[in-house]
Short mmCIF file of C-alpha atoms in Angstrom, two decimals:
data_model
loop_
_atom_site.label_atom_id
_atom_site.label_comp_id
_atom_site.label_asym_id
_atom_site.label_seq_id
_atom_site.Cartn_x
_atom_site.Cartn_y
_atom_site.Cartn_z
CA UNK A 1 22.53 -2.87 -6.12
CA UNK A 2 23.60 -0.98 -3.09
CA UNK A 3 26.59 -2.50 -0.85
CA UNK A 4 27.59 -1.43 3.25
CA UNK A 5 23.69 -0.37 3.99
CA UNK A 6 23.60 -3.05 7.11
CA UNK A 7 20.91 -1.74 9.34
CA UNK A 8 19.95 -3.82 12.47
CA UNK A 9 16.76 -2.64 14.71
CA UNK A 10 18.46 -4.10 17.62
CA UNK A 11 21.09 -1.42 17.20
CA UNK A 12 19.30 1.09 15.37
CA UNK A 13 20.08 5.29 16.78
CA UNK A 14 19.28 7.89 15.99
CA UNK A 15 21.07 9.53 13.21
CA UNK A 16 20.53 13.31 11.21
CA UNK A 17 17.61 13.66 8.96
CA UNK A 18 18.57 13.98 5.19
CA UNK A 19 17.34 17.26 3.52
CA UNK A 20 14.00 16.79 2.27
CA UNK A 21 12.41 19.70 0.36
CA UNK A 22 9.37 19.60 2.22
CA UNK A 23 8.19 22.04 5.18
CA UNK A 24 7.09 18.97 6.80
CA UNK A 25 10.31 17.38 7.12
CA UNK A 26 10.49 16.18 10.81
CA UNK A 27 12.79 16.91 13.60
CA UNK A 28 14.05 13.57 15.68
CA UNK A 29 14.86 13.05 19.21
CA UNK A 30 15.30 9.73 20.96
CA UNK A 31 12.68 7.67 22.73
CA UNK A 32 13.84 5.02 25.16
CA UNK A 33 10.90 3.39 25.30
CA UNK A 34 10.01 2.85 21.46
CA UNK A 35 13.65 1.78 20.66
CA UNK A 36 13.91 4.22 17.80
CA UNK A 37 13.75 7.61 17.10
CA UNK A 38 10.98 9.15 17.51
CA UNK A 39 9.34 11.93 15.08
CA UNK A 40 8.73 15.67 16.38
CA UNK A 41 6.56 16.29 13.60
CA UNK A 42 3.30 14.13 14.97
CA UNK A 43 -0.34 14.66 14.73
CA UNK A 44 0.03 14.40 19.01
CA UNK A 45 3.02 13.83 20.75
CA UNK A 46 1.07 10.97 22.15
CA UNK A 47 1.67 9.41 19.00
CA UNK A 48 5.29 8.96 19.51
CA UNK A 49 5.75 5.81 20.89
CA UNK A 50 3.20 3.92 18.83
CA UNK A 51 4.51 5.30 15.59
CA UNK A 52 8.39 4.51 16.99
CA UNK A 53 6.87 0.36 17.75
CA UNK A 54 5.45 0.61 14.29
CA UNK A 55 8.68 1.42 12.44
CA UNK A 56 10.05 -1.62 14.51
CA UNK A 57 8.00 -3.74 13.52
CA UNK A 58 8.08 -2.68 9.90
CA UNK A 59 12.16 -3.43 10.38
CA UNK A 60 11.72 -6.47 11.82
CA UNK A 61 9.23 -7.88 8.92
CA UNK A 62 12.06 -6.16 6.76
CA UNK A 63 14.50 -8.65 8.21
CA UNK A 64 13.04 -11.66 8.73
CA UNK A 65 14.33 -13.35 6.04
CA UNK A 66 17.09 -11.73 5.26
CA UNK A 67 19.43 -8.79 6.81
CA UNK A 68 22.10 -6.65 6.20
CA UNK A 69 22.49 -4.95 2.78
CA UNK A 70 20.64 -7.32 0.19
CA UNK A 71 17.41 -5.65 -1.57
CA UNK A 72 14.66 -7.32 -0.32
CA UNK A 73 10.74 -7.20 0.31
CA UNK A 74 8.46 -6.98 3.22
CA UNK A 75 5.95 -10.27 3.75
CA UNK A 76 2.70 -7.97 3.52
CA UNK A 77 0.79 -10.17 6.19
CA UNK A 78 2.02 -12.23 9.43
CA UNK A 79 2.46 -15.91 9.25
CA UNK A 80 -0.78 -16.66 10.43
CA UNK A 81 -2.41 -15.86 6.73
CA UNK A 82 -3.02 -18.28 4.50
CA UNK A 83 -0.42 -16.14 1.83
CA UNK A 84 2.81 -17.73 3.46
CA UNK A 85 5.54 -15.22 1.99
CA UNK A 86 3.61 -13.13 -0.34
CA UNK A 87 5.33 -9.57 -0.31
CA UNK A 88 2.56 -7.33 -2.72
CA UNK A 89 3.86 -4.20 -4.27
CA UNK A 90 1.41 -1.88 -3.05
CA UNK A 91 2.29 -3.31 0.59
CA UNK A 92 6.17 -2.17 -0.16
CA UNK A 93 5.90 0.63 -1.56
CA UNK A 94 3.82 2.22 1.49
CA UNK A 95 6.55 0.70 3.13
CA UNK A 96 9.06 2.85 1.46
CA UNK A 97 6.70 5.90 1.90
CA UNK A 98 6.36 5.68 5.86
CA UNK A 99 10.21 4.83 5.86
CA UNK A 100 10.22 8.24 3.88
CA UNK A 101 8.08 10.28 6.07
CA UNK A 102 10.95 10.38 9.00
CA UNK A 103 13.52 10.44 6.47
CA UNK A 104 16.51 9.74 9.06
CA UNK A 105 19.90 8.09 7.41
CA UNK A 106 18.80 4.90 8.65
CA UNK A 107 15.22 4.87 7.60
CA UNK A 108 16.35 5.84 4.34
CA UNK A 109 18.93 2.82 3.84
CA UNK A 110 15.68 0.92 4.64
CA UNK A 111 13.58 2.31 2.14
CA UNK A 112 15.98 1.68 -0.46
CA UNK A 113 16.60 -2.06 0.59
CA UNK A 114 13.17 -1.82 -0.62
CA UNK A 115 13.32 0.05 -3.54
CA UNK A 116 16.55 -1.60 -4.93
CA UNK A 117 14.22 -4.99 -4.57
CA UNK A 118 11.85 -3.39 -6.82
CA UNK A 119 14.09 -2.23 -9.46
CA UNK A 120 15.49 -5.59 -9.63
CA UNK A 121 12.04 -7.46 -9.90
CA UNK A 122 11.15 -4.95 -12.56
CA UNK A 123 14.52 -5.43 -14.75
CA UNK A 124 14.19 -9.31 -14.03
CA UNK A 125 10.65 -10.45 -15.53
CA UNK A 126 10.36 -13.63 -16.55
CA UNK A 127 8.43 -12.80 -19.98
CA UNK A 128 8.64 -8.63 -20.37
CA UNK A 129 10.78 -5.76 -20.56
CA UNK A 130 7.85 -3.12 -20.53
CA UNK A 131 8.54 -1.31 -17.35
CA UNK A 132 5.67 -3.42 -15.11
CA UNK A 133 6.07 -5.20 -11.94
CA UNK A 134 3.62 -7.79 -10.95
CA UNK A 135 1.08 -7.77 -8.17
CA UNK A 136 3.39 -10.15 -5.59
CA UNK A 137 6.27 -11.39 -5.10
CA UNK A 138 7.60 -13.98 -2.95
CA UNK A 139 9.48 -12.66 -0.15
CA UNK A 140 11.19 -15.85 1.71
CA UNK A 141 11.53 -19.36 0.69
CA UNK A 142 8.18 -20.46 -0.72
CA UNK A 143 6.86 -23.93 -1.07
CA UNK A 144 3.11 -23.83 -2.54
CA UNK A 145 0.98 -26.47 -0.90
CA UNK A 146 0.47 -29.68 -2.18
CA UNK A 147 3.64 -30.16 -4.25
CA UNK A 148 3.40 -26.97 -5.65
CA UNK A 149 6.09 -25.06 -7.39
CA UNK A 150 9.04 -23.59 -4.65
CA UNK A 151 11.03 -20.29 -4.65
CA UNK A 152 13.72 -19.98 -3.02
CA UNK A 153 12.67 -16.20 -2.35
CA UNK A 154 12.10 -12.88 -4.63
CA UNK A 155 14.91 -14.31 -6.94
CA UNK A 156 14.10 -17.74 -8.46
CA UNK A 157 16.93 -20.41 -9.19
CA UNK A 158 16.72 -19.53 -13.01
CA UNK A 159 17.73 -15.81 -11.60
CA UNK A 160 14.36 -14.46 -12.47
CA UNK A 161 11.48 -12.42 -10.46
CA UNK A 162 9.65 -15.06 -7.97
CA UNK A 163 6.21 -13.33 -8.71
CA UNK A 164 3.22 -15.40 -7.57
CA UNK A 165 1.79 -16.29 -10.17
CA UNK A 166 0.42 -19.88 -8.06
CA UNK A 167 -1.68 -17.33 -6.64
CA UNK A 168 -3.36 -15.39 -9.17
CA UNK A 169 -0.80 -12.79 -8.59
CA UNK A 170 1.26 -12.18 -11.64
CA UNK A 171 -1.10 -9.38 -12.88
CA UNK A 172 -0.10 -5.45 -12.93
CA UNK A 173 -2.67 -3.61 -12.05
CA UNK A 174 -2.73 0.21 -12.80
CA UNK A 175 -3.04 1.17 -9.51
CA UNK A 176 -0.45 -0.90 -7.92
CA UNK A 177 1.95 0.18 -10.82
CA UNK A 178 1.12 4.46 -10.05
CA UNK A 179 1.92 3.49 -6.51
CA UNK A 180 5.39 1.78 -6.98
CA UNK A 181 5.95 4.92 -9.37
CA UNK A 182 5.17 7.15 -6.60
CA UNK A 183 7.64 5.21 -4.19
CA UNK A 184 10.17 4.89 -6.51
CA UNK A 185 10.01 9.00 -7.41
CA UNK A 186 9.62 9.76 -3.52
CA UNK A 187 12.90 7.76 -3.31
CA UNK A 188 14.91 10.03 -6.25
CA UNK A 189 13.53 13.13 -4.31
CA UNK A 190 15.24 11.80 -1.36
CA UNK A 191 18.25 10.42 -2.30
CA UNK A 192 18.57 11.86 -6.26
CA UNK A 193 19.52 8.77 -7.39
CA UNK A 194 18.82 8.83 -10.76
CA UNK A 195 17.85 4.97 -10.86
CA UNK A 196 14.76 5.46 -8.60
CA UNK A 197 13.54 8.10 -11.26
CA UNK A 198 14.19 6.19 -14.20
CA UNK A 199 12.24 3.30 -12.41
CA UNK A 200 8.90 5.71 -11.46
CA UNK A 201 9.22 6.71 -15.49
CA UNK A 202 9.18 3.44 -17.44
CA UNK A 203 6.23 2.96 -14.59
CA UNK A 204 4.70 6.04 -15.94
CA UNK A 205 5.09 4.71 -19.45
CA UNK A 206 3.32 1.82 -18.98
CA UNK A 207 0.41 3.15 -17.15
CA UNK A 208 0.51 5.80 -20.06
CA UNK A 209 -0.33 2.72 -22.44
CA UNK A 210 -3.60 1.80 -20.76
CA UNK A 211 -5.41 4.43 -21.55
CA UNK A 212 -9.50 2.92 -21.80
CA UNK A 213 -11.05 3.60 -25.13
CA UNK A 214 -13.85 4.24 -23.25
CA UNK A 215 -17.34 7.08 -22.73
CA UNK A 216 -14.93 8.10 -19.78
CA UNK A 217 -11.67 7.76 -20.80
CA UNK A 218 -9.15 7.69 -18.41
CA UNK A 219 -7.01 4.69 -17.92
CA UNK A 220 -8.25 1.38 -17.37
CA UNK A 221 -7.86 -1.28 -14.54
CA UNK A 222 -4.08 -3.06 -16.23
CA UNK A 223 -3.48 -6.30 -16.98
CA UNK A 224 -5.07 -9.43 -15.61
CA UNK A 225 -3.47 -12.15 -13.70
CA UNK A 226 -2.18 -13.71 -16.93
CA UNK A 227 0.25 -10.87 -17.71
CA UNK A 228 -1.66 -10.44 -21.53
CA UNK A 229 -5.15 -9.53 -20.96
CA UNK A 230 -6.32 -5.75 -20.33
CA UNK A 231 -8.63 -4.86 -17.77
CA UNK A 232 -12.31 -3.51 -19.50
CA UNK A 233 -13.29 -1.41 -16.41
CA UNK A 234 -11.55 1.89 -15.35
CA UNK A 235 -10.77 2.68 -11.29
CA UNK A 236 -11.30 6.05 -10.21
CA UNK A 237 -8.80 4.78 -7.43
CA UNK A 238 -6.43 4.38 -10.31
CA UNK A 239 -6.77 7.35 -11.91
CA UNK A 240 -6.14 9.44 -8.69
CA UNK A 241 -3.00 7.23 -8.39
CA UNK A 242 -2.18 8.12 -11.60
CA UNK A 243 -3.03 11.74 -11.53
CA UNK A 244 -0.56 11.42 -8.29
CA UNK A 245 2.77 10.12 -10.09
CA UNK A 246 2.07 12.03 -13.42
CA UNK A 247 2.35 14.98 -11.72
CA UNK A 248 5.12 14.05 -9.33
CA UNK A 249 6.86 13.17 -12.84
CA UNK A 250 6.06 16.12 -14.49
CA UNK A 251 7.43 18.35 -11.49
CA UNK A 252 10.97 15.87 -11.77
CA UNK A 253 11.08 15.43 -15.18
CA UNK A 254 10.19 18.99 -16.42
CA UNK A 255 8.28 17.30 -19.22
CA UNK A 256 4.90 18.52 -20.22
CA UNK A 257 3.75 15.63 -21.55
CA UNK A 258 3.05 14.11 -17.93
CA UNK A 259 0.96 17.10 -17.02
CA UNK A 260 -1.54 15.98 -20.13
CA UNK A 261 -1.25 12.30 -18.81
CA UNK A 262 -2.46 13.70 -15.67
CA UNK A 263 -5.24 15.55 -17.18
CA UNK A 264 -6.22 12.50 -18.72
CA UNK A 265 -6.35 10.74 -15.28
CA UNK A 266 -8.31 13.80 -13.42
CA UNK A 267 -10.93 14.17 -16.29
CA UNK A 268 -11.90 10.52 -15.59
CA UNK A 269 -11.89 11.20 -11.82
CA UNK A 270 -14.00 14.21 -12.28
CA UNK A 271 -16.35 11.98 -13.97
CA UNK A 272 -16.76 9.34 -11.40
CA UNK A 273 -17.74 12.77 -9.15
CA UNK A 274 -21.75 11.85 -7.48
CA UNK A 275 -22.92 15.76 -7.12
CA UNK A 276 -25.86 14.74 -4.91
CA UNK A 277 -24.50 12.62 -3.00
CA UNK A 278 -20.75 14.65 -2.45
CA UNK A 279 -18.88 11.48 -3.16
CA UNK A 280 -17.05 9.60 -5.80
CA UNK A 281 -18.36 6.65 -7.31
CA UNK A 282 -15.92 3.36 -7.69
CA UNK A 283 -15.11 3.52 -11.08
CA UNK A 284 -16.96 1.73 -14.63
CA UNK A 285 -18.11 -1.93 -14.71
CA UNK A 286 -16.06 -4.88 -16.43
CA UNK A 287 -19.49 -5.95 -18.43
CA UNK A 288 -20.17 -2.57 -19.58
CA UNK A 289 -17.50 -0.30 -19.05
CA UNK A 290 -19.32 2.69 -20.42
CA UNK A 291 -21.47 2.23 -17.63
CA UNK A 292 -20.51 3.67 -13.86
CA UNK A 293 -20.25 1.16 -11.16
CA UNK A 294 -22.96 2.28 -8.61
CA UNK A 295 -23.06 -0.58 -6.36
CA UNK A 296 -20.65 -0.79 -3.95
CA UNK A 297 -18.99 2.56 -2.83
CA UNK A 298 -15.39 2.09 -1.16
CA UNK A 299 -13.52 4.31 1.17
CA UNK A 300 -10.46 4.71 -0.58
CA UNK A 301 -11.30 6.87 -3.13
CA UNK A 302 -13.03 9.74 -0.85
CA UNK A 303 -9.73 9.78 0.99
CA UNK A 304 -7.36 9.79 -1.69
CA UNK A 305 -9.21 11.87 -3.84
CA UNK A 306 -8.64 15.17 -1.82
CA UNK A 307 -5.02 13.59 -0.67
CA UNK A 308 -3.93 13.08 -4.32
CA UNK A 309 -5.64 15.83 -6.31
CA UNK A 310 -5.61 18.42 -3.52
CA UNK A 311 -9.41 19.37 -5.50
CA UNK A 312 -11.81 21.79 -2.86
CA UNK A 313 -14.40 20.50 -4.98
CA UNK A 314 -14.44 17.20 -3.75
CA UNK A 315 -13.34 17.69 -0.05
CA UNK A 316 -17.00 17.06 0.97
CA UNK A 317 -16.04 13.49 -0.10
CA UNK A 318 -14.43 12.71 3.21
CA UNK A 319 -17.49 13.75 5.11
CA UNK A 320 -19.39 10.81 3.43
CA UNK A 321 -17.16 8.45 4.55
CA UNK A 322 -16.92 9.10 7.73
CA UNK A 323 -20.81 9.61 7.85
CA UNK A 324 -21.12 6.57 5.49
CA UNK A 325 -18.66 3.99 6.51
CA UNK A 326 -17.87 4.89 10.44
CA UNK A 327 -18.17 1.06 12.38
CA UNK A 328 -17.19 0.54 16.00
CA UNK A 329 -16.03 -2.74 16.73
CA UNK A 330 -15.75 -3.59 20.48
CA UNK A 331 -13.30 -0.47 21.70
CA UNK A 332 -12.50 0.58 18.07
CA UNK A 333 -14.24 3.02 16.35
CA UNK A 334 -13.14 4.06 12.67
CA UNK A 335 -14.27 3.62 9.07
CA UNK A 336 -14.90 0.45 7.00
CA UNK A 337 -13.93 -0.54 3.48
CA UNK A 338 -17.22 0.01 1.37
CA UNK A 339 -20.99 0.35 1.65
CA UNK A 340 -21.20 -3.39 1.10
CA UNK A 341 -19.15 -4.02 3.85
CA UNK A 342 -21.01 -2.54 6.33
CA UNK A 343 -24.26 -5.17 5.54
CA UNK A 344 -22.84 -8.03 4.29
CA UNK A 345 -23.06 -11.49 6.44
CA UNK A 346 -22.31 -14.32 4.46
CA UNK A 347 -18.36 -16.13 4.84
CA UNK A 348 -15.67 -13.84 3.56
CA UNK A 349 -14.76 -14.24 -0.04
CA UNK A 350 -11.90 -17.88 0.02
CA UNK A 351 -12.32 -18.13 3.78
CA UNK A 352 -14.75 -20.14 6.27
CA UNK A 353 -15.26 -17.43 8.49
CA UNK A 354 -18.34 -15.00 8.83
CA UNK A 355 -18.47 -11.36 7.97
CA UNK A 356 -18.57 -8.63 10.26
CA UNK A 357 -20.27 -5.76 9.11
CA UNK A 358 -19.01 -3.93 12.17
CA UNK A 359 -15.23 -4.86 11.82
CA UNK A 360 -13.36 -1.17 11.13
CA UNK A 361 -10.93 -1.52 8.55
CA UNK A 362 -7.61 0.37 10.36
CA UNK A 363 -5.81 0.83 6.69
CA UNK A 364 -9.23 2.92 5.62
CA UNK A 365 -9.41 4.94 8.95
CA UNK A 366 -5.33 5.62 8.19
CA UNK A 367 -6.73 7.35 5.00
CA UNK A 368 -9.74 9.18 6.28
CA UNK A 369 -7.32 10.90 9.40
CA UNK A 370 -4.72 12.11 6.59
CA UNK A 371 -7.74 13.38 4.81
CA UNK A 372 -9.03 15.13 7.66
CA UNK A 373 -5.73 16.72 8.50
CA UNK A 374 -5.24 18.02 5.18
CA UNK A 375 -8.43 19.36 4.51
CA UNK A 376 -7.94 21.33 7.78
CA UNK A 377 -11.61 22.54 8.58
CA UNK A 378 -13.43 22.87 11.51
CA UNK A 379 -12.91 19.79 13.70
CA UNK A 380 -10.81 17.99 11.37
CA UNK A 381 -7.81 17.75 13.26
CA UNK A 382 -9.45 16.51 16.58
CA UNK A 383 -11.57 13.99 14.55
CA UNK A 384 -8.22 12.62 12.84
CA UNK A 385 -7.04 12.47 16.44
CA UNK A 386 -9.41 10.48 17.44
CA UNK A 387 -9.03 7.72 14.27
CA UNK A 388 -5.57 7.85 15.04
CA UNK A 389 -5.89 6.68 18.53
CA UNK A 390 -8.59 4.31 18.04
CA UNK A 391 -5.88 2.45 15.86
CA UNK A 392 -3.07 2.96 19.10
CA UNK A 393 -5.88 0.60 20.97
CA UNK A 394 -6.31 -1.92 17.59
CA UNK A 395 -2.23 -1.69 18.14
CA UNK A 396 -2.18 -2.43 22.00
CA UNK A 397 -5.13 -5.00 21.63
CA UNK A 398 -5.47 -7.15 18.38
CA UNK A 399 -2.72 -9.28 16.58
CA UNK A 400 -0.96 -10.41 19.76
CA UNK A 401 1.11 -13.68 19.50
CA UNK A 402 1.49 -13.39 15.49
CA UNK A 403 4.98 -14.30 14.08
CA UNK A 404 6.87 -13.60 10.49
CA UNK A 405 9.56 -15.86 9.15
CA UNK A 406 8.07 -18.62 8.37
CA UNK A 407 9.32 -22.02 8.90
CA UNK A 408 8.26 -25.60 9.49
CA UNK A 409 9.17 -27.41 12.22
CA UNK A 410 10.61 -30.61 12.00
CA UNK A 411 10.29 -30.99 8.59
CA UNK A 412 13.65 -29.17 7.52
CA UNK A 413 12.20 -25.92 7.00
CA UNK A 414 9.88 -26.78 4.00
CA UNK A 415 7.26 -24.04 3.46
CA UNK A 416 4.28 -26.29 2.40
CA UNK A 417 2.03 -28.24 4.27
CA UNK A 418 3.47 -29.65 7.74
CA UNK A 419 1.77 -32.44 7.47
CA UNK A 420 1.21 -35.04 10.23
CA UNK A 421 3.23 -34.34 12.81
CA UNK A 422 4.85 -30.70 11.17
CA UNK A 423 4.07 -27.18 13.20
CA UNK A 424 4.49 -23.64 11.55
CA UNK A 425 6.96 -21.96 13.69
CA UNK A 426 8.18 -18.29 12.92
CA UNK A 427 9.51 -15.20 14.84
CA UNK A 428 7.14 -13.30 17.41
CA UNK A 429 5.87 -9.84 15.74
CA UNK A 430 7.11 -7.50 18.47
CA UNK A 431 4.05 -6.65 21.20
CA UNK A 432 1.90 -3.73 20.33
CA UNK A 433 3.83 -3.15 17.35
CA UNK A 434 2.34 -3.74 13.83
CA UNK A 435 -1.34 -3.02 13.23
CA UNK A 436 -4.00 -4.98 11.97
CA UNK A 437 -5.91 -4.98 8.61
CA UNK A 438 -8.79 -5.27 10.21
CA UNK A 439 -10.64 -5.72 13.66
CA UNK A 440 -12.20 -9.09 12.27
CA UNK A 441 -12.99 -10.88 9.02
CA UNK A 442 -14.85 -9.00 6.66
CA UNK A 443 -16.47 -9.21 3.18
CA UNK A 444 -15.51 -5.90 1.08
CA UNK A 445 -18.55 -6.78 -1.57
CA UNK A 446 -15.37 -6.59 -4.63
CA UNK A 447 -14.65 -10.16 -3.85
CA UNK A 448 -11.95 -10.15 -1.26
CA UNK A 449 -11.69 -9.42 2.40
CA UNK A 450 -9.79 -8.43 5.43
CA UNK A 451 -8.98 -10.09 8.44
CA UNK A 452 -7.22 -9.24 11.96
CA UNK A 453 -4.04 -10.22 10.87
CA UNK A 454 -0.81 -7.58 11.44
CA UNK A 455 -0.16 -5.90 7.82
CA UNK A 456 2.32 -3.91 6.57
CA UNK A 457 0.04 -1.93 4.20
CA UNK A 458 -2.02 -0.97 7.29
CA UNK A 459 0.71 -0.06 9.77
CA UNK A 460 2.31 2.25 6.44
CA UNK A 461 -0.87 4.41 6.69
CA UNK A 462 -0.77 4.76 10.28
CA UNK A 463 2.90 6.19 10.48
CA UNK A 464 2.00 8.12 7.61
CA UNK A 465 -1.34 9.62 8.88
CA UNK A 466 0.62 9.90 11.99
CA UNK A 467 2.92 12.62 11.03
CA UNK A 468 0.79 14.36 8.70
CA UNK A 469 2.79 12.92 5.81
CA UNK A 470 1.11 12.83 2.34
CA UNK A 471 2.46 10.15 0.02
CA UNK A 472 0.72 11.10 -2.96
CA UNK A 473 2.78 15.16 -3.13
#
């Protein structure tokens, strides 16, 4: 574990960029106003100031339960969820990513408070030694309601990984897994720390097991929430993450045998490709996975599809979901999470409260602006523009008054129920800072849903969309 990497954002200046063999690397200059540094290498140099109160916030969530040099986790979602200190792994390792894409000494440290965390959880399960990390672990003190079991944070008193298993959360999906492989290799590319590598590989690995036996091959959804059962369906969003670190692996490793993995991964993707309709479909079905799931088409994949494979064949993708899945929500227009989103009305999936079908999901309109700036064609960089600044107003506008840190007040600090009598108290989220999941509660048709709450995941893609900066190559 790494010692003397104490970064505070009260004090935090600007220091020299590391080398980063990337064109893209930015340039930094100070900006009063934001607190930070701010990056050169933006979308719009209006951009500046948003992106600098986003990395603030991002170091404030960092710290809130812990500072200095200890590894540690972000809480994915402010207090006002219903998650308390839930940190998920595909939260944290965007984190590291937009930490990444301004690569300055500091931001760095940051990102490997982060990945150090991970490494840990990952050499600290409480049943295997496979390589896997679970979907979520706890990132502060945890009490689960009702008398619940209690961690006293990401390490447990018995020394092992806190994941949340309480919650349903001590699967691995495939996905998730590719994506803490991608953060992990981003990090040795960075820093060439050999321990970040070695972390993405045994990832790598382990996603290599799951391959689905299958009429489309690929590699199938992971392991459920039990840690034992595999996953029947196959996620084209998984296979592009996959495609995404087995080539990133392949490029750092100079072994061939994660270029075939790759292929393995693309072939599936290719697969899920709709001709007449220019888009990709979601992936196979869980009661027939030699079927293809056709009802419900999400946002993610049209993105990340061009993003991750870098395919002209499928750029037309993007088109249909901005044509497909634009919303405007009050003074927010962007893109929403899936064709079922945008017509269903009933209660949100473990909530009371009502769908939108016109809430914009900010995290998918992150997505769709990178898209659009890679692709490059005509129009494409003033339409990214435009997402980008519709989530500056969701910034300025929506999650006011949330905290992190959460506590409970007078009760001694216990994070379960107050009780009669007990308040949640926490630290104030700085203003205009982190960004929203969503514009309002909303059903995604897959059996979750998103909610106006400040996110970590969601504030990632905006830094990262911000500066042009592709986490997938």
């Amino acid at each position: 574990m790494p010692t003397n990497l104490t970064t505070s954002s009260a004090s935090f200046t600007c220091s020299r960029p590391l080398a980063r063999p990337s064109a893209a690397a930015p340039v930094l200059a100070p900006d009063a106003a934001a607190g930070t540094c701010a990056p050169r290498h933006l979308v719009d140099r209006s951009l500046a100031e948003p992106i600098g109160r986003a990395y603030h916030y991002l170091d404030v969530v960092q710290d809130a339960y812990l500072k200095g040099g200890e590894p540690r986790l972000l809480q994915s979602y402010s207090n006002e969820s219903e998650l308390l200190t839930t940190a998920f792994v595909y939260d944290n390792a965007l984190a590291i990513l937009a930490y990444l894409a301004n690569p300055t000494v500091a931001n760095v440290r940051r990102a490997r408070l982060i990945g150090d965390a991970l490494l840990w959880a990952q050499a600290n399960d409480d049943t295997y030694a496979d390589g896997r990390v679970r979907q979520a672990y706890a990132a502060g003190p945890m009490q689960f309601y009702g008398g619940g079991p209690s961690f006293p944070g990401l390490k447990r008193e018995d020394g092992k990984a806190a994941h949340l298993w309480p919650f349903g959360f001590g699967g691995s999906s495939t996905g998730d897994m590719a994506w803490v492989g991608l953060a992990l290799a981003q990090l040795y590319t960075d820093t060439r720390i050999r321990k970040y590598l070695d972390g993405a590989v045994a990832l790598g690995l382990w996603i290599a097991g799951r391959q689905s036996p299958h009429r489309y091959g690929g590699y199938h959804g992971g392991l459920r929430e039990d840690g034992r059962t595999p996953q029947r369906w196959a996620s084209t969003e998984h296979n592009i993450d996959a495609y995404a670190l087995f080539t990133l692996l392949a490029k750092l490793t100079r072994e061939r045998r994660w270029t075939t993995r790759a292929a393995i991964a693309a072939a599936f993707v290719g697969e899920m490709w709709n001709p007449a309709g220019r888009h990709f479909w979601t992936g196979t079905t869980d009661e027939n996975p030699d079927e293809i799931n056709v009802g419900n088409v999400p946002e993610d994949v049209q993105s990340w599809g061009l993003l991750s494979l870098g395919d002209r064949r499928y750029e037309e993708s993007v088109d249909w979901a901005v044509r497909h899945l634009g919303n405007t929500d009050g003074t927010v227009t962007g893109l929403t999470y899936s064709s079922q989103a945008k017509v269903l009305t009933g209660t949100v999936t473990g909530s009371a409260q009502t769908s939108n079908p016109a809430a914009v999901w900010l995290e998918g309109t992150g997505h769709a602006a990178l898209a659009l700036l890679r692709r490059g064609g005509p129009g494409d960089a003033a339409r990214a523009r435009q997402l980008l600044q519709a989530t500056v107003t969701a910034q300025e506008s929506l999650g006011a008054g949330q905290t992190v840190g959460r506590t409970c007040d007078p009760r001694g600090g216990r994070l379960s129920d107050p009780g009669e009598g007990g308040t949640w108290t926490g630290t104030p989220l700085p203003a205009a800072s982190g960004v929203v999941a969503a514009t309002g509660p909303f059903e995604t048709g897959f059996g979750w849903g998103y909610f106006g709450l400040q996110h970590v995941g969601t504030t990632a893609w905006f830094v990262m969309a911000g500066q042009n900066f592709n986490p997938y190559q």
